[in-house]
mmCIF file of C-alpha atoms in Angstrom:
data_model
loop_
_atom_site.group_PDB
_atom_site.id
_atom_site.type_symbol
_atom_site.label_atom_id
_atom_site.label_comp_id
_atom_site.label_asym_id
_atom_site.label_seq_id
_atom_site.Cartn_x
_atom_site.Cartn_y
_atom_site.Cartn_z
ATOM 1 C CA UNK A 1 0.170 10.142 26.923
ATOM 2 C CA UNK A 2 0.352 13.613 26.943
ATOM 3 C CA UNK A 3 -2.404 15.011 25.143
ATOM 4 C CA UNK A 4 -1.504 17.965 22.992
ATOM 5 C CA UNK A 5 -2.046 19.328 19.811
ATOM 6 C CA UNK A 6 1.252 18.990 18.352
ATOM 7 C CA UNK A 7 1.501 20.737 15.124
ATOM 8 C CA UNK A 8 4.766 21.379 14.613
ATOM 9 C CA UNK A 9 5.472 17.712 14.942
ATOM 10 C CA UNK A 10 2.729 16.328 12.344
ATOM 11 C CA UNK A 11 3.905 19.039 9.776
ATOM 12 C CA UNK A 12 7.598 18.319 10.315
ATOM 13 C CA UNK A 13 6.093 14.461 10.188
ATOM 14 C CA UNK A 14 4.224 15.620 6.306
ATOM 15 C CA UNK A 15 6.900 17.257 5.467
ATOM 16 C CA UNK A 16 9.563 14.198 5.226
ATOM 17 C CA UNK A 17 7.345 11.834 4.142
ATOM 18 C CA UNK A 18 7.198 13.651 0.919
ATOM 19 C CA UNK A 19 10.764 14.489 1.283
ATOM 20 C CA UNK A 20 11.220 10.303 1.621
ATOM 21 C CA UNK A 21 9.245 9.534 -1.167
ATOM 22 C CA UNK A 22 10.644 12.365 -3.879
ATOM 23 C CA UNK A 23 14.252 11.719 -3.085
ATOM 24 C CA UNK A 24 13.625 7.429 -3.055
ATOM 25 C CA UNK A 25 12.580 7.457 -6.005
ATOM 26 C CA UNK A 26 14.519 9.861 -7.847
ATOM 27 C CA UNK A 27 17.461 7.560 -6.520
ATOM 28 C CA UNK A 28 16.112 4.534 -7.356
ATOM 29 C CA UNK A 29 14.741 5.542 -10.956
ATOM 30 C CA UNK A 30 18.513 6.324 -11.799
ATOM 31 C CA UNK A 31 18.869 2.417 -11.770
ATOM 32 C CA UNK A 32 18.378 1.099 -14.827
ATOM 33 C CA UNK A 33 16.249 -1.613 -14.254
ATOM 34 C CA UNK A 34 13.803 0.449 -12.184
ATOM 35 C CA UNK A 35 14.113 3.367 -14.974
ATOM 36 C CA UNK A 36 13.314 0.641 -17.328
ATOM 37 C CA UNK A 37 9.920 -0.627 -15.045
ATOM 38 C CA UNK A 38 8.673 2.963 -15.069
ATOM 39 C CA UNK A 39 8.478 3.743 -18.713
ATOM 40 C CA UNK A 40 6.842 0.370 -19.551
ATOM 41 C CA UNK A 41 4.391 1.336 -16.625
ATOM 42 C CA UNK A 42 3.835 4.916 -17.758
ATOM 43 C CA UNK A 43 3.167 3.330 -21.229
ATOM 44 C CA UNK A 44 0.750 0.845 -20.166
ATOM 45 C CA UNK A 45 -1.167 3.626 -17.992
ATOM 46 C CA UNK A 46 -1.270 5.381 -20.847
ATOM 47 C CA UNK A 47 -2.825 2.425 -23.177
ATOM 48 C CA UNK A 48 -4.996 1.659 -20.437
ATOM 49 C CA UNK A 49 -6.542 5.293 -20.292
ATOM 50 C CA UNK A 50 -6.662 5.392 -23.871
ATOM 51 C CA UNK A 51 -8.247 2.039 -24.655
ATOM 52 C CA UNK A 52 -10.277 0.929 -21.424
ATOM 53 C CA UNK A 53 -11.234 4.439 -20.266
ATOM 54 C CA UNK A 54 -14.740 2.723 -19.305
ATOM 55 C CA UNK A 55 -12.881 1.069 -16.290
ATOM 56 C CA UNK A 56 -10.170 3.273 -15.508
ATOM 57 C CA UNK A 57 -11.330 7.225 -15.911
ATOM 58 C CA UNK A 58 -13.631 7.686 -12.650
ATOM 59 C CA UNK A 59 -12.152 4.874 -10.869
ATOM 60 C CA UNK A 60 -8.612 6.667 -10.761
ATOM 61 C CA UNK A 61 -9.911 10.220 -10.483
ATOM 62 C CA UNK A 62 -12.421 9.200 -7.631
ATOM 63 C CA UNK A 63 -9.534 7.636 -5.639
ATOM 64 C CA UNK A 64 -7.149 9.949 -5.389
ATOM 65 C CA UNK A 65 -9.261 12.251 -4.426
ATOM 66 C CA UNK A 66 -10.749 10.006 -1.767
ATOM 67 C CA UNK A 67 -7.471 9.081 -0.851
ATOM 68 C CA UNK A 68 -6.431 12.704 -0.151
ATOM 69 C CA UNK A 69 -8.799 13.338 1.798
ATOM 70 C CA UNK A 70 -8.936 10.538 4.121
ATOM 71 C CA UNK A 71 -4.937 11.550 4.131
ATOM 72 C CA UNK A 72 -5.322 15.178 5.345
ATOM 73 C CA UNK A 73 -8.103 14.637 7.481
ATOM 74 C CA UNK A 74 -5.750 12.157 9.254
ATOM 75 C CA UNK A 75 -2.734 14.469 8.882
ATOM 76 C CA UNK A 76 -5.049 17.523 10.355
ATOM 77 C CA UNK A 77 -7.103 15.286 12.806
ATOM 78 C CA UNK A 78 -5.864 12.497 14.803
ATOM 79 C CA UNK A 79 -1.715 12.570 13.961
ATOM 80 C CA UNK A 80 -0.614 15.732 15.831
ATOM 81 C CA UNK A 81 -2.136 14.038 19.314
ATOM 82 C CA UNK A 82 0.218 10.875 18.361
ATOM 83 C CA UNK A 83 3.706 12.526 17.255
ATOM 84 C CA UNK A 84 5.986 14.457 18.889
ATOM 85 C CA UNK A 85 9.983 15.550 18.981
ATOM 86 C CA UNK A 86 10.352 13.215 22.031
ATOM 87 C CA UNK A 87 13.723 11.683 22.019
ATOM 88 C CA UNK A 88 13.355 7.851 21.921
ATOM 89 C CA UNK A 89 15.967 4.680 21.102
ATOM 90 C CA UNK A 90 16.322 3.681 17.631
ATOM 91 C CA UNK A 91 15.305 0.480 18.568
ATOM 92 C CA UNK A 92 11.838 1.661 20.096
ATOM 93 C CA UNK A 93 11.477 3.570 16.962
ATOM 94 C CA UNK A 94 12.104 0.459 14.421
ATOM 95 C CA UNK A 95 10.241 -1.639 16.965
ATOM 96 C CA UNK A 96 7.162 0.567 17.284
ATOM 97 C CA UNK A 97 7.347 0.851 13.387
ATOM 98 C CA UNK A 98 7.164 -3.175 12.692
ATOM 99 C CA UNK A 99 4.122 -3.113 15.174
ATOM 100 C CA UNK A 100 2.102 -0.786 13.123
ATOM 101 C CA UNK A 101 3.206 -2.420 10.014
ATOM 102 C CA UNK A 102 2.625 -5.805 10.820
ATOM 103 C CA UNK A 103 -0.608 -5.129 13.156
ATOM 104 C CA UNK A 104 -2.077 -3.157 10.151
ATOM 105 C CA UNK A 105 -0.899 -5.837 7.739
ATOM 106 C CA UNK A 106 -2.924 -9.074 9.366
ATOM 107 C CA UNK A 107 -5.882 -7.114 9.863
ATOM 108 C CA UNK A 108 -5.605 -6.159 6.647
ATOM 109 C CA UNK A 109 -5.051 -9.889 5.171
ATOM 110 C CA UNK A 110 -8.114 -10.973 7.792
ATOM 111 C CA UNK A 111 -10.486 -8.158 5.569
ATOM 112 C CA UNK A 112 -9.119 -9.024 2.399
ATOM 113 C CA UNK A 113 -9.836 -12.718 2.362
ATOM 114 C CA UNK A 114 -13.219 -12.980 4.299
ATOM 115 C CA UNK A 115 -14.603 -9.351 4.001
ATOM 116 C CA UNK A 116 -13.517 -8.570 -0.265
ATOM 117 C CA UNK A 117 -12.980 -12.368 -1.198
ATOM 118 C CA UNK A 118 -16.320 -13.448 1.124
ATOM 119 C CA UNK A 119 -19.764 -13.142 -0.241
ATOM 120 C CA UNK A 120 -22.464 -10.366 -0.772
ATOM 121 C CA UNK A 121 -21.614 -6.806 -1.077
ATOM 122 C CA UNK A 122 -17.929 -6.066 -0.713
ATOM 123 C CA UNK A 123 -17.094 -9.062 -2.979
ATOM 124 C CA UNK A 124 -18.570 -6.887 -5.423
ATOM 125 C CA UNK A 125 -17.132 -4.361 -4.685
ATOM 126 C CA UNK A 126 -13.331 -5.699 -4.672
ATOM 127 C CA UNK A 127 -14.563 -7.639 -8.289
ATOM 128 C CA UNK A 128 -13.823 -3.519 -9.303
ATOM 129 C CA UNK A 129 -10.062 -4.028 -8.374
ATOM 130 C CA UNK A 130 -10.129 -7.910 -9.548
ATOM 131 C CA UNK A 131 -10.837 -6.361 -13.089
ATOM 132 C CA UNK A 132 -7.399 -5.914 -13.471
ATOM 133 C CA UNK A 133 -6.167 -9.657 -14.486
ATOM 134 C CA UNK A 134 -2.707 -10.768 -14.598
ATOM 135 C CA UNK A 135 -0.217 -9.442 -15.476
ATOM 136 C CA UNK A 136 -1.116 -5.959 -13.679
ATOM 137 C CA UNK A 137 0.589 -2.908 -13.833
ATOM 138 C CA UNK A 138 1.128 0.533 -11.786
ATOM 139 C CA UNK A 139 -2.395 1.884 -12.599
ATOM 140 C CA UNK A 140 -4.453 -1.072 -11.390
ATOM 141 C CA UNK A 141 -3.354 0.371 -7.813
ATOM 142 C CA UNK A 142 -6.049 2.986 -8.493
ATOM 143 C CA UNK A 143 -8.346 0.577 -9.936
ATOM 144 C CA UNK A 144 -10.539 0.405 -6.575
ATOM 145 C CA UNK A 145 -14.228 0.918 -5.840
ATOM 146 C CA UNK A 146 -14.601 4.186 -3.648
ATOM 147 C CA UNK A 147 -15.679 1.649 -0.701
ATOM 148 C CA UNK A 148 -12.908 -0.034 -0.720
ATOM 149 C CA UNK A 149 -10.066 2.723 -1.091
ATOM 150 C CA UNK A 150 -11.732 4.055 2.540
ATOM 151 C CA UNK A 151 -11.650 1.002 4.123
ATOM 152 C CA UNK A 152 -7.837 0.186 2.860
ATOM 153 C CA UNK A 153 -6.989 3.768 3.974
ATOM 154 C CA UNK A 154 -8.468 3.992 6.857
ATOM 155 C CA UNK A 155 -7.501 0.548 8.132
ATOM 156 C CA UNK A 156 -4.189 1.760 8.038
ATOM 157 C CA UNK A 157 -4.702 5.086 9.738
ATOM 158 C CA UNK A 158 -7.252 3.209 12.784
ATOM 159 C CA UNK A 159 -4.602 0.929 13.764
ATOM 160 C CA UNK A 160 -1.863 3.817 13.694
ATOM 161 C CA UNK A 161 -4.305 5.897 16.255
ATOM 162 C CA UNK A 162 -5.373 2.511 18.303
ATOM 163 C CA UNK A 163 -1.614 1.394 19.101
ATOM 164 C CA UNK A 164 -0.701 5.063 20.408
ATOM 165 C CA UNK A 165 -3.469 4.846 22.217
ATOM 166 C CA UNK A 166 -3.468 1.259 23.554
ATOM 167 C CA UNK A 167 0.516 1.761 24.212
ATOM 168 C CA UNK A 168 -0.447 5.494 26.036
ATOM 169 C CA UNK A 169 2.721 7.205 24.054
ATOM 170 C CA UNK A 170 3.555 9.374 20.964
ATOM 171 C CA UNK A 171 5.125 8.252 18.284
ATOM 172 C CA UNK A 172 8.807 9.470 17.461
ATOM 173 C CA UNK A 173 8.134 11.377 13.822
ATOM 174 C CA UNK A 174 10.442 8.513 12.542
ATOM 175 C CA UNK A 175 8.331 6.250 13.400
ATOM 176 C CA UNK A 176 5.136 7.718 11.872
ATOM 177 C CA UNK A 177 7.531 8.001 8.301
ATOM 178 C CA UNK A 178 8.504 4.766 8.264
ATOM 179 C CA UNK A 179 5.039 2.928 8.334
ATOM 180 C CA UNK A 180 3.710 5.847 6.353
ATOM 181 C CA UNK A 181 6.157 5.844 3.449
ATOM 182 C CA UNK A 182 6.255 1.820 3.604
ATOM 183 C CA UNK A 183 2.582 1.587 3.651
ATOM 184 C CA UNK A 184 1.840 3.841 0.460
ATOM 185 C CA UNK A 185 5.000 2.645 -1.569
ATOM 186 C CA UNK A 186 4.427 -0.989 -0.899
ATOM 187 C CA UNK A 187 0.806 -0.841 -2.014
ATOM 188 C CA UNK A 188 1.869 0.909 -5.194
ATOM 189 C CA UNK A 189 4.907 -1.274 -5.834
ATOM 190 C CA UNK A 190 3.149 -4.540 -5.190
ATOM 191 C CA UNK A 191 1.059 -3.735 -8.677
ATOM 192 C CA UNK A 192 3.858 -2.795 -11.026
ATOM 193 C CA UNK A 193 5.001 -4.604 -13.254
ATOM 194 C CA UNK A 194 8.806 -5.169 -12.781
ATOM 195 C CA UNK A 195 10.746 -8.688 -14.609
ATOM 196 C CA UNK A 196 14.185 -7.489 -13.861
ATOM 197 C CA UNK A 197 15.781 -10.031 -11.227
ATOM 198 C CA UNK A 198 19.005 -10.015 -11.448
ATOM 199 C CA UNK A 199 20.356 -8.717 -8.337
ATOM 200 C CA UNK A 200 19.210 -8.958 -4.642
ATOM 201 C CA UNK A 201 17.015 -5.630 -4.907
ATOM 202 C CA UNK A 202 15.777 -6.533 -7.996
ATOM 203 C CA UNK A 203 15.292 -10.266 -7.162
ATOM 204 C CA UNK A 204 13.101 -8.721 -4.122
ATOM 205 C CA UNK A 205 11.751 -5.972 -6.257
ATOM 206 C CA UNK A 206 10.563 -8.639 -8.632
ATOM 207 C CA UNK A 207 9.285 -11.206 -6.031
ATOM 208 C CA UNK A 208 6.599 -8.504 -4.162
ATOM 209 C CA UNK A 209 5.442 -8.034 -7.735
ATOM 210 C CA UNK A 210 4.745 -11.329 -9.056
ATOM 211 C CA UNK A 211 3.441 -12.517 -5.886
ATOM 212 C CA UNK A 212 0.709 -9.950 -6.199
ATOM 213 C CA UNK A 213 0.231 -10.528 -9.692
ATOM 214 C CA UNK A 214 -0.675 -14.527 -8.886
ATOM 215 C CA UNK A 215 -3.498 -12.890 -6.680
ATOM 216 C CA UNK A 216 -4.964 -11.133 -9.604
ATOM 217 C CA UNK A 217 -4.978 -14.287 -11.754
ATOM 218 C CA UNK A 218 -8.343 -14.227 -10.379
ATOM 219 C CA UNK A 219 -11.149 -14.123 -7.184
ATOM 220 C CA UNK A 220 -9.856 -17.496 -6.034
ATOM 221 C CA UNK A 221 -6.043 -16.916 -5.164
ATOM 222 C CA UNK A 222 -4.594 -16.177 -2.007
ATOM 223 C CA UNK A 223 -1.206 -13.229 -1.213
ATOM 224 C CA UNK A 224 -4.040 -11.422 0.662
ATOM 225 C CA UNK A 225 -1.326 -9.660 2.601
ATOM 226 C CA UNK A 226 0.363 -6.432 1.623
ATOM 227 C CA UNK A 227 3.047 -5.690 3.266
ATOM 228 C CA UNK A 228 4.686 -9.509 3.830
ATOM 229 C CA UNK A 229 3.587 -12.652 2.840
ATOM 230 C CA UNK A 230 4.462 -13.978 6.462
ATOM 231 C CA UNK A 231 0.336 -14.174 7.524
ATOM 232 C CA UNK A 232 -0.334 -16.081 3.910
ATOM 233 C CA UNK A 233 2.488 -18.350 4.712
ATOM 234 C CA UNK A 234 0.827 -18.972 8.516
ATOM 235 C CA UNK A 235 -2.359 -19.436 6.858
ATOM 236 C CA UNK A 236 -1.751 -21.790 4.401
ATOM 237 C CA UNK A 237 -3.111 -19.029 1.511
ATOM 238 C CA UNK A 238 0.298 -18.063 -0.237
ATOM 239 C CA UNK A 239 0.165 -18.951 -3.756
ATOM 240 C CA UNK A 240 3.293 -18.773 -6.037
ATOM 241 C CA UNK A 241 4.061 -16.071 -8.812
ATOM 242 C CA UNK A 242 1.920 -16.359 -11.515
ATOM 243 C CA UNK A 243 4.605 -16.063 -14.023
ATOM 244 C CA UNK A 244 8.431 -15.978 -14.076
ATOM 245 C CA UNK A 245 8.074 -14.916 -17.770
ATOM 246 C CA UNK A 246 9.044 -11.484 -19.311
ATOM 247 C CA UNK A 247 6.301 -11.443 -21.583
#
């Protein structure tokens, strides 16, 4: 790996992730059905700020902040030694992006169930986020002890670093977008609440939703993955949607 300080690269790499994210969902939030999720979500943020302040006020504020700066310090840090303009196949690109993503998502299921749903200390502290019962809804993403939002962060970011590393090659900016923009919007969108299902993207929609929402039922149900349910399916922890109900 050639080790350089590639700046150009990580702010090109910043710069359409945002660009991913603004223009997905102003696309998708012109479907009906997703249009239709976000208002009931914004409503029930707003209910939930206004009635149960006592849980949600520092809790939210406290992690986005944390969560921005864990961000830029990666961003500023580590990801210009790890992305660069080399020209690479697309099908190193998609591959190297389904390592990260499913690398990052077992070790995340492995501290999920025996690190937040073991005993002692960080069981407490993912009760904070267990607060939020089913049926759950877009704010409960940011319903996370401090401790927690750093270790769910960083997780992510360690194993980005480690596999550039291990591998001894950059990352194609693709590549880095991908995992980046899949890791943030699945870990949102696996907490709203969305009952449309009547087409194959809402049918999927709908599925990542209420399979998450059976988690939340309470401390003692598995989906501890977050990106598939493949390493809950391997082992034997995937529990079925709480509810197929619109209510």
């Amino acid at each position: 790996m050639d080790i350089s300080y590639n700046w150009q690269a990580a702010s090109l790499t910043v710069g359409l992730i945002i660009g991913t994210v603004v223009v997905g969902r102003f696309f998708a939030f012109k479907l009906p059905a997703f249009r239709s999720a976000l208002e009931f979500n914004n409503a029930d943020r707003k209910r939930k700020w206004r009635e149960l302040g006592h849980k949600y006020h520092a809790r939210v504020v406290v992690n986005q902040r944390i969560g921005l700066f864990v961000s830029l310090a990666f961003f500023a840090l580590f990801l210009p030694f790890i992305v660069s303009f080399e020209e690479q196949a697309i099908s190193k690109i998609l591959l190297n992006a389904l390592l990260v993503l499913m690398i990052y998502d077992l070790f995340c299921y492995l501290t999920h169930r025996f690190l937040f749903h073991g005993k002692g200390y960080f069981r407490r502290v993912h009760a904070v986020h267990h607060q939020a019962r089913s049926r759950i809804s877009a704010i409960d993403a940011q319903l996370v002890h401090p401790v927690e939002t750093s270790i769910g962060i960083g997780l992510f970011y360690v194993v980005t670093v480690l596999l550039a590393l291990i591998s001894g090659e950059t990352f194609h900016i693709a590549t880095i977008v991908i995992t980046f923009v899949a890791f943030t919007q699945l870990n949102q969108l696996n907490h709203v609440r969305f009952d449309a299902s009547s087409g194959p993207l809402q049918r999927l929609v709908h599925y990542i939703t209420t399979m998450h929402d059976a988690h939340h039922i309470d401390m003692h149900k598995g989906n501890y993955a977050t990106i598939t349910m493949l390493y809950d399916w391997a082992f034997g922890t995937l529990e079925q949607p709480a509810t197929n109900s619109t209510d």
